[in-house]
Amino acid sequence: MSRIPEASAELRRAESLIRSIPDHPKPGVLFRDITPLLADAAALRATAEALVAPFAGRFDAVAGVEARGFLLAGAAAIASGAGLIPVRKAGKLPRPAAAEDYALEYGTATVEAHDDLPGGTRVLLLDDVLATGGTLVASRRLLERLGYEVAGVSVLFEIDGLGGRETIGDPALHTVFRS
Ligand SMILES: O=P(O)(O)OC[C@H]1O[C@H](OP(=O)(O)OP(=O)(O)O)[C@H](O)[C@@H]1O
Ligand SMILES: Nc1ncnc2[nH]cnc12
């Protein structure tokens, strides 16, 4: 169900392109696969715009979380005229300025980022899926440690029942779709 009451027909069609795969990457996980949505030009544009619309004029850059968050963040940055900060998994950046560890529905990981923009830059944090919230909490902490002002958190698909919204605990959390 879309969280935007007046969701455009395009956005509703985009939602229908998210594929659910049982037991991936391990038994018991219902994996939400956004690749069919990404492959559809109109759906990709509609979702990139829906991710940033509630925050219009309130951010200077978007931050996307590796790997799927990068795909949406690139599109959202172009759609909104913002810069892009890659929040990368450990060991990929040549000179990370900060790192944060976190737990996932199916493992553990570390995120890192550079500090290429000035302190106080307003950053909108983006990702494809909100599950337990561990990735976004760690990413938000990471951006704050780098001196950025996190203007909001925006996610394409919120999975109910895993406590992600409560873990993030941010009134400025926007999710386009949920189930
Ligand atoms: O709310 P959480 O429980 O933290 O889970 C959500 C995160 O899990 C997935 O990333 P994953 O680490 O699987 O990496 P990928 O984007 O490289 O596939 C997804 O893209 C989110 O970043
Ligand atoms: N169920 C799920 N589907 C897609 N991405 C995820 N990240 C964490 N849980 C996920």
PDB file of C-alpha atoms and ligand atoms in Angstrom:
ATOM      1  CA  MET A   1       0.000   0.000   0.000  1.00  0.00           C
ATOM      2  CA  SER A   2       1.367   3.409  -0.897  1.00  0.00           C
ATOM      3  CA  ARG A   3       1.875   5.850   1.989  1.00  0.00           C
ATOM      4  CA  ILE A   4       1.084   8.809  -0.253  1.00  0.00           C
ATOM      5  CA  PRO A   5      -2.732   9.200  -0.280  1.00  0.00           C
ATOM      6  CA  GLU A   6      -2.786  10.998  -3.606  1.00  0.00           C
ATOM      7  CA  ALA A   7      -0.213   8.616  -5.092  1.00  0.00           C
ATOM      8  CA  SER A   8      -0.049   8.964  -8.820  1.00  0.00           C
ATOM      9  CA  ALA A   9      -1.007   6.083 -11.051  1.00  0.00           C
ATOM     10  CA  GLU A  10       2.691   5.941 -11.951  1.00  0.00           C
ATOM     11  CA  LEU A  11       3.666   5.480  -8.320  1.00  0.00           C
ATOM     12  CA  ARG A  12       1.076   2.765  -7.808  1.00  0.00           C
ATOM     13  CA  ARG A  13       2.415   0.995 -10.873  1.00  0.00           C
ATOM     14  CA  ALA A  14       5.953   1.379  -9.520  1.00  0.00           C
ATOM     15  CA  GLU A  15       4.899  -0.318  -6.286  1.00  0.00           C
ATOM     16  CA  SER A  16       3.488  -3.263  -8.231  1.00  0.00           C
ATOM     17  CA  LEU A  17       6.962  -3.789  -9.748  1.00  0.00           C
ATOM     18  CA  ILE A  18       8.588  -4.604  -6.387  1.00  0.00           C
ATOM     19  CA  ARG A  19       9.048  -8.388  -6.356  1.00  0.00           C
ATOM     20  CA  SER A  20       8.812 -10.511  -3.185  1.00  0.00           C
ATOM     21  CA  ILE A  21      11.106 -13.553  -3.014  1.00  0.00           C
ATOM     22  CA  PRO A  22      10.561 -15.980  -0.110  1.00  0.00           C
ATOM     23  CA  ASP A  23      13.555 -17.396   1.797  1.00  0.00           C
ATOM     24  CA  HIS A  24      16.269 -15.143   0.305  1.00  0.00           C
ATOM     25  CA  PRO A  25      19.064 -14.807   1.303  1.00  0.00           C
ATOM     26  CA  LYS A  26      18.140 -17.242   4.081  1.00  0.00           C
ATOM     27  CA  PRO A  27      15.030 -19.172   5.232  1.00  0.00           C
ATOM     28  CA  GLY A  28      12.332 -17.009   6.783  1.00  0.00           C
ATOM     29  CA  VAL A  29      13.295 -13.759   5.018  1.00  0.00           C
ATOM     30  CA  LEU A  30      10.801 -12.385   2.471  1.00  0.00           C
ATOM     31  CA  PHE A  31      13.165 -10.466   0.210  1.00  0.00           C
ATOM     32  CA  ARG A  32      11.828  -7.266  -1.421  1.00  0.00           C
ATOM     33  CA  ASP A  33      13.532  -6.991  -4.792  1.00  0.00           C
ATOM     34  CA  ILE A  34      13.432  -3.549  -6.449  1.00  0.00           C
ATOM     35  CA  THR A  35      15.259  -4.511  -9.657  1.00  0.00           C
ATOM     36  CA  PRO A  36      12.074  -4.702 -11.801  1.00  0.00           C
ATOM     37  CA  LEU A  37      11.185  -1.186 -10.645  1.00  0.00           C
ATOM     38  CA  LEU A  38      14.686   0.096 -11.444  1.00  0.00           C
ATOM     39  CA  ALA A  39      14.435  -1.384 -14.937  1.00  0.00           C
ATOM     40  CA  ASP A  40      11.301   0.650 -15.696  1.00  0.00           C
ATOM     41  CA  ALA A  41      12.160   4.254 -16.679  1.00  0.00           C
ATOM     42  CA  ALA A  42       8.872   5.850 -15.596  1.00  0.00           C
ATOM     43  CA  ALA A  43       8.758   3.925 -12.306  1.00  0.00           C
ATOM     44  CA  LEU A  44      12.345   4.879 -11.507  1.00  0.00           C
ATOM     45  CA  ARG A  45      11.639   8.553 -12.127  1.00  0.00           C
ATOM     46  CA  ALA A  46       8.396   8.506 -10.090  1.00  0.00           C
ATOM     47  CA  THR A  47      10.042   6.838  -7.107  1.00  0.00           C
ATOM     48  CA  ALA A  48      13.121   9.091  -7.183  1.00  0.00           C
ATOM     49  CA  GLU A  49      10.796  12.113  -7.119  1.00  0.00           C
ATOM     50  CA  ALA A  50       8.593  10.626  -4.365  1.00  0.00           C
ATOM     51  CA  LEU A  51      11.641  10.019  -2.158  1.00  0.00           C
ATOM     52  CA  VAL A  52      12.715  13.665  -2.180  1.00  0.00           C
ATOM     53  CA  ALA A  53       9.392  15.544  -2.562  1.00  0.00           C
ATOM     54  CA  PRO A  54       8.552  15.914   1.185  1.00  0.00           C
ATOM     55  CA  PHE A  55      12.005  17.407   1.821  1.00  0.00           C
ATOM     56  CA  ALA A  56      12.084  19.906  -1.064  1.00  0.00           C
ATOM     57  CA  GLY A  57      14.291  22.909  -0.271  1.00  0.00           C
ATOM     58  CA  ARG A  58      15.513  21.364   2.994  1.00  0.00           C
ATOM     59  CA  PHE A  59      18.639  19.496   1.845  1.00  0.00           C
ATOM     60  CA  ASP A  60      21.812  20.187  -0.155  1.00  0.00           C
ATOM     61  CA  ALA A  61      22.978  16.608  -0.714  1.00  0.00           C
ATOM     62  CA  VAL A  62      21.568  13.090  -0.600  1.00  0.00           C
ATOM     63  CA  ALA A  63      23.419  10.183   1.017  1.00  0.00           C
ATOM     64  CA  GLY A  64      22.758   6.691  -0.368  1.00  0.00           C
ATOM     65  CA  VAL A  65      23.666   3.435   1.387  1.00  0.00           C
ATOM     66  CA  GLU A  66      25.624   0.795  -0.583  1.00  0.00           C
ATOM     67  CA  ALA A  67      24.576  -0.928  -2.667  1.00  0.00           C
ATOM     68  CA  ARG A  68      20.879  -0.610  -3.465  1.00  0.00           C
ATOM     69  CA  GLY A  69      20.639   2.813  -1.837  1.00  0.00           C
ATOM     70  CA  PHE A  70      23.211   4.113  -4.341  1.00  0.00           C
ATOM     71  CA  LEU A  71      20.858   3.369  -7.225  1.00  0.00           C
ATOM     72  CA  LEU A  72      18.027   5.441  -5.816  1.00  0.00           C
ATOM     73  CA  ALA A  73      20.305   8.163  -4.465  1.00  0.00           C
ATOM     74  CA  GLY A  74      21.870   8.766  -7.883  1.00  0.00           C
ATOM     75  CA  ALA A  75      18.447   9.182  -9.464  1.00  0.00           C
ATOM     76  CA  ALA A  76      17.192  11.309  -6.543  1.00  0.00           C
ATOM     77  CA  ALA A  77      20.261  13.567  -6.658  1.00  0.00           C
ATOM     78  CA  ILE A  78      19.692  14.332 -10.336  1.00  0.00           C
ATOM     79  CA  ALA A  79      15.922  14.755  -9.806  1.00  0.00           C
ATOM     80  CA  SER A  80      16.477  17.281  -7.009  1.00  0.00           C
ATOM     81  CA  GLY A  81      19.662  19.065  -8.132  1.00  0.00           C
ATOM     82  CA  ALA A  82      21.542  17.819  -5.061  1.00  0.00           C
ATOM     83  CA  GLY A  83      25.034  16.392  -4.567  1.00  0.00           C
ATOM     84  CA  LEU A  84      25.580  12.755  -3.567  1.00  0.00           C
ATOM     85  CA  ILE A  85      27.429  11.212  -0.613  1.00  0.00           C
ATOM     86  CA  PRO A  86      28.088   7.459  -0.932  1.00  0.00           C
ATOM     87  CA  VAL A  87      27.745   5.620   2.406  1.00  0.00           C
ATOM     88  CA  ARG A  88      29.906   2.593   1.670  1.00  0.00           C
ATOM     89  CA  LYS A  89      30.409  -0.824   3.219  1.00  0.00           C
ATOM     90  CA  ALA A  90      33.756  -1.258   5.008  1.00  0.00           C
ATOM     91  CA  GLY A  91      37.022  -1.349   3.093  1.00  0.00           C
ATOM     92  CA  LYS A  92      35.934   0.318  -0.160  1.00  0.00           C
ATOM     93  CA  LEU A  93      36.764   3.998   0.420  1.00  0.00           C
ATOM     94  CA  PRO A  94      40.394   5.173   0.112  1.00  0.00           C
ATOM     95  CA  ARG A  95      40.304   7.507   3.126  1.00  0.00           C
ATOM     96  CA  PRO A  96      37.171   7.024   5.254  1.00  0.00           C
ATOM     97  CA  ALA A  97      36.711   9.816   7.782  1.00  0.00           C
ATOM     98  CA  ALA A  98      34.420   7.749  10.030  1.00  0.00           C
ATOM     99  CA  ALA A  99      32.967   4.223  10.382  1.00  0.00           C
ATOM    100  CA  GLU A 100      29.943   2.706  12.178  1.00  0.00           C
ATOM    101  CA  ASP A 101      29.146  -0.988  12.856  1.00  0.00           C
ATOM    102  CA  TYR A 102      25.586  -2.383  12.800  1.00  0.00           C
ATOM    103  CA  ALA A 103      23.486  -5.590  12.686  1.00  0.00           C
ATOM    104  CA  LEU A 104      21.176  -6.645   9.802  1.00  0.00           C
ATOM    105  CA  GLU A 105      18.168  -9.000   9.487  1.00  0.00           C
ATOM    106  CA  TYR A 106      20.710 -11.428   8.001  1.00  0.00           C
ATOM    107  CA  GLY A 107      24.213 -10.517   9.242  1.00  0.00           C
ATOM    108  CA  THR A 108      26.478  -7.706  10.419  1.00  0.00           C
ATOM    109  CA  ALA A 109      28.239  -4.906   8.542  1.00  0.00           C
ATOM    110  CA  THR A 110      30.111  -1.600   8.796  1.00  0.00           C
ATOM    111  CA  VAL A 111      29.444   1.643   6.920  1.00  0.00           C
ATOM    112  CA  GLU A 112      32.030   4.308   6.113  1.00  0.00           C
ATOM    113  CA  ALA A 113      32.002   7.719   4.416  1.00  0.00           C
ATOM    114  CA  HIS A 114      34.264  10.549   3.351  1.00  0.00           C
ATOM    115  CA  ASP A 115      33.949  14.140   4.591  1.00  0.00           C
ATOM    116  CA  ASP A 116      34.049  15.902   1.221  1.00  0.00           C
ATOM    117  CA  LEU A 117      31.354  18.481   1.996  1.00  0.00           C
ATOM    118  CA  PRO A 118      31.554  21.241   4.641  1.00  0.00           C
ATOM    119  CA  GLY A 119      30.258  20.672   8.167  1.00  0.00           C
ATOM    120  CA  GLY A 120      26.620  21.742   8.499  1.00  0.00           C
ATOM    121  CA  THR A 121      25.706  20.563   4.982  1.00  0.00           C
ATOM    122  CA  ARG A 122      22.051  19.426   5.050  1.00  0.00           C
ATOM    123  CA  VAL A 123      21.890  15.779   4.001  1.00  0.00           C
ATOM    124  CA  LEU A 124      18.854  13.648   3.125  1.00  0.00           C
ATOM    125  CA  LEU A 125      19.645   9.984   3.883  1.00  0.00           C
ATOM    126  CA  LEU A 126      18.145   7.482   1.379  1.00  0.00           C
ATOM    127  CA  ASP A 127      17.828   3.729   1.100  1.00  0.00           C
ATOM    128  CA  ASP A 128      15.672   1.171  -0.705  1.00  0.00           C
ATOM    129  CA  VAL A 129      14.407  -0.948   2.223  1.00  0.00           C
ATOM    130  CA  LEU A 130      13.783  -0.286   5.918  1.00  0.00           C
ATOM    131  CA  ALA A 131      13.765  -3.582   7.842  1.00  0.00           C
ATOM    132  CA  THR A 132      15.238  -3.536  11.385  1.00  0.00           C
ATOM    133  CA  GLY A 133      16.528   0.011  10.909  1.00  0.00           C
ATOM    134  CA  GLY A 134      20.111  -0.931  11.830  1.00  0.00           C
ATOM    135  CA  THR A 135      21.585   0.247   8.521  1.00  0.00           C
ATOM    136  CA  LEU A 136      19.936   3.650   8.609  1.00  0.00           C
ATOM    137  CA  VAL A 137      20.634   4.290  12.299  1.00  0.00           C
ATOM    138  CA  ALA A 138      24.329   3.527  11.732  1.00  0.00           C
ATOM    139  CA  SER A 139      24.367   5.634   8.550  1.00  0.00           C
ATOM    140  CA  ARG A 140      22.688   8.573  10.280  1.00  0.00           C
ATOM    141  CA  ARG A 141      25.210   8.345  13.157  1.00  0.00           C
ATOM    142  CA  LEU A 142      28.023   8.241  10.613  1.00  0.00           C
ATOM    143  CA  LEU A 143      26.805  11.390   8.831  1.00  0.00           C
ATOM    144  CA  GLU A 144      26.352  13.210  12.133  1.00  0.00           C
ATOM    145  CA  ARG A 145      29.876  12.274  13.236  1.00  0.00           C
ATOM    146  CA  LEU A 146      31.131  13.849  10.008  1.00  0.00           C
ATOM    147  CA  GLY A 147      29.441  17.107  11.015  1.00  0.00           C
ATOM    148  CA  TYR A 148      26.538  16.953   8.563  1.00  0.00           C
ATOM    149  CA  GLU A 149      22.994  17.976   9.499  1.00  0.00           C
ATOM    150  CA  VAL A 150      20.692  15.045   8.694  1.00  0.00           C
ATOM    151  CA  ALA A 151      17.610  16.751   7.233  1.00  0.00           C
ATOM    152  CA  GLY A 152      15.571  13.546   7.051  1.00  0.00           C
ATOM    153  CA  VAL A 153      15.529   9.859   6.232  1.00  0.00           C
ATOM    154  CA  SER A 154      13.655   8.655   3.136  1.00  0.00           C
ATOM    155  CA  VAL A 155      13.120   5.016   2.160  1.00  0.00           C
ATOM    156  CA  LEU A 156      11.369   3.386  -0.771  1.00  0.00           C
ATOM    157  CA  PHE A 157       9.923   0.332   1.003  1.00  0.00           C
ATOM    158  CA  GLU A 158       9.202  -0.070   4.738  1.00  0.00           C
ATOM    159  CA  ILE A 159       8.817  -3.631   6.031  1.00  0.00           C
ATOM    160  CA  ASP A 160       6.290  -3.664   8.881  1.00  0.00           C
ATOM    161  CA  GLY A 161       6.832  -5.756  11.981  1.00  0.00           C
ATOM    162  CA  LEU A 162      10.622  -5.563  12.245  1.00  0.00           C
ATOM    163  CA  GLY A 163      10.701  -2.415  14.380  1.00  0.00           C
ATOM    164  CA  GLY A 164      12.599  -0.264  11.906  1.00  0.00           C
ATOM    165  CA  ARG A 165      10.422   2.821  12.265  1.00  0.00           C
ATOM    166  CA  GLU A 166      10.682   2.670  16.083  1.00  0.00           C
ATOM    167  CA  THR A 167      14.446   2.070  15.952  1.00  0.00           C
ATOM    168  CA  ILE A 168      14.936   5.110  13.753  1.00  0.00           C
ATOM    169  CA  GLY A 169      12.606   7.099  16.019  1.00  0.00           C
ATOM    170  CA  ASP A 170      12.754  10.087  13.715  1.00  0.00           C
ATOM    171  CA  PRO A 171       9.644  12.139  12.927  1.00  0.00           C
ATOM    172  CA  ALA A 172      11.407  13.123   9.708  1.00  0.00           C
ATOM    173  CA  LEU A 173      11.230   9.511   8.417  1.00  0.00           C
ATOM    174  CA  HIS A 174       9.421   9.231   5.083  1.00  0.00           C
ATOM    175  CA  THR A 175       8.669   5.896   3.433  1.00  0.00           C
ATOM    176  CA  VAL A 176       7.031   5.718   0.011  1.00  0.00           C
ATOM    177  CA  PHE A 177       5.632   2.159   0.241  1.00  0.00           C
ATOM    178  CA  ARG A 178       5.079  -0.219   3.150  1.00  0.00           C
ATOM    179  CA  SER A 179       3.904  -3.771   3.724  1.00  0.00           C
TER     180      SER A 179
HETATM  181  O1  LIG B   1      16.841  -2.019   8.094  1.00  0.00           O
HETATM  182  P1  LIG B   1      17.945  -3.044   8.027  1.00  0.00           P
HETATM  183  O2  LIG B   1      17.633  -4.281   8.822  1.00  0.00           O
HETATM  184  O3  LIG B   1      19.262  -2.472   8.419  1.00  0.00           O
HETATM  185  O4  LIG B   1      18.038  -3.547   6.533  1.00  0.00           O
HETATM  186  C1  LIG B   1      17.950  -2.707   5.407  1.00  0.00           C
HETATM  187  C2  LIG B   1      19.203  -2.765   4.583  1.00  0.00           C
HETATM  188  O5  LIG B   1      19.410  -4.095   4.081  1.00  0.00           O
HETATM  189  C3  LIG B   1      19.673  -4.031   2.688  1.00  0.00           C
HETATM  190  O6  LIG B   1      21.026  -3.857   2.400  1.00  0.00           O
HETATM  191  P2  LIG B   1      22.127  -5.020   2.365  1.00  0.00           P
HETATM  192  O7  LIG B   1      23.027  -4.846   3.529  1.00  0.00           O
HETATM  193  O8  LIG B   1      21.473  -6.341   2.182  1.00  0.00           O
HETATM  194  O9  LIG B   1      23.033  -4.628   1.143  1.00  0.00           O
HETATM  195  P3  LIG B   1      22.888  -4.405  -0.439  1.00  0.00           P
HETATM  196  O10 LIG B   1      22.211  -3.079  -0.633  1.00  0.00           O
HETATM  197  O11 LIG B   1      24.311  -4.380  -0.845  1.00  0.00           O
HETATM  198  O12 LIG B   1      22.109  -5.543  -1.052  1.00  0.00           O
HETATM  199  C4  LIG B   1      18.897  -2.805   2.242  1.00  0.00           C
HETATM  200  O13 LIG B   1      19.366  -2.317   1.009  1.00  0.00           O
HETATM  201  C5  LIG B   1      19.096  -1.851   3.389  1.00  0.00           C
HETATM  202  O14 LIG B   1      20.295  -1.107   3.251  1.00  0.00           O
HETATM  203  N1  LIG B   2      13.489  -8.471   3.561  1.00  0.00           N
HETATM  204  C1  LIG B   2      14.349  -7.676   2.935  1.00  0.00           C
HETATM  205  N2  LIG B   2      14.235  -7.461   1.605  1.00  0.00           N
HETATM  206  C2  LIG B   2      15.111  -6.645   0.966  1.00  0.00           C
HETATM  207  N3  LIG B   2      16.108  -6.031   1.577  1.00  0.00           N
HETATM  208  C3  LIG B   2      16.256  -6.220   2.879  1.00  0.00           C
HETATM  209  N4  LIG B   2      17.152  -5.716   3.768  1.00  0.00           N
HETATM  210  C4  LIG B   2      16.864  -6.233   4.979  1.00  0.00           C
HETATM  211  N5  LIG B   2      15.802  -7.043   4.928  1.00  0.00           N
HETATM  212  C5  LIG B   2      15.406  -7.037   3.626  1.00  0.00           C
END
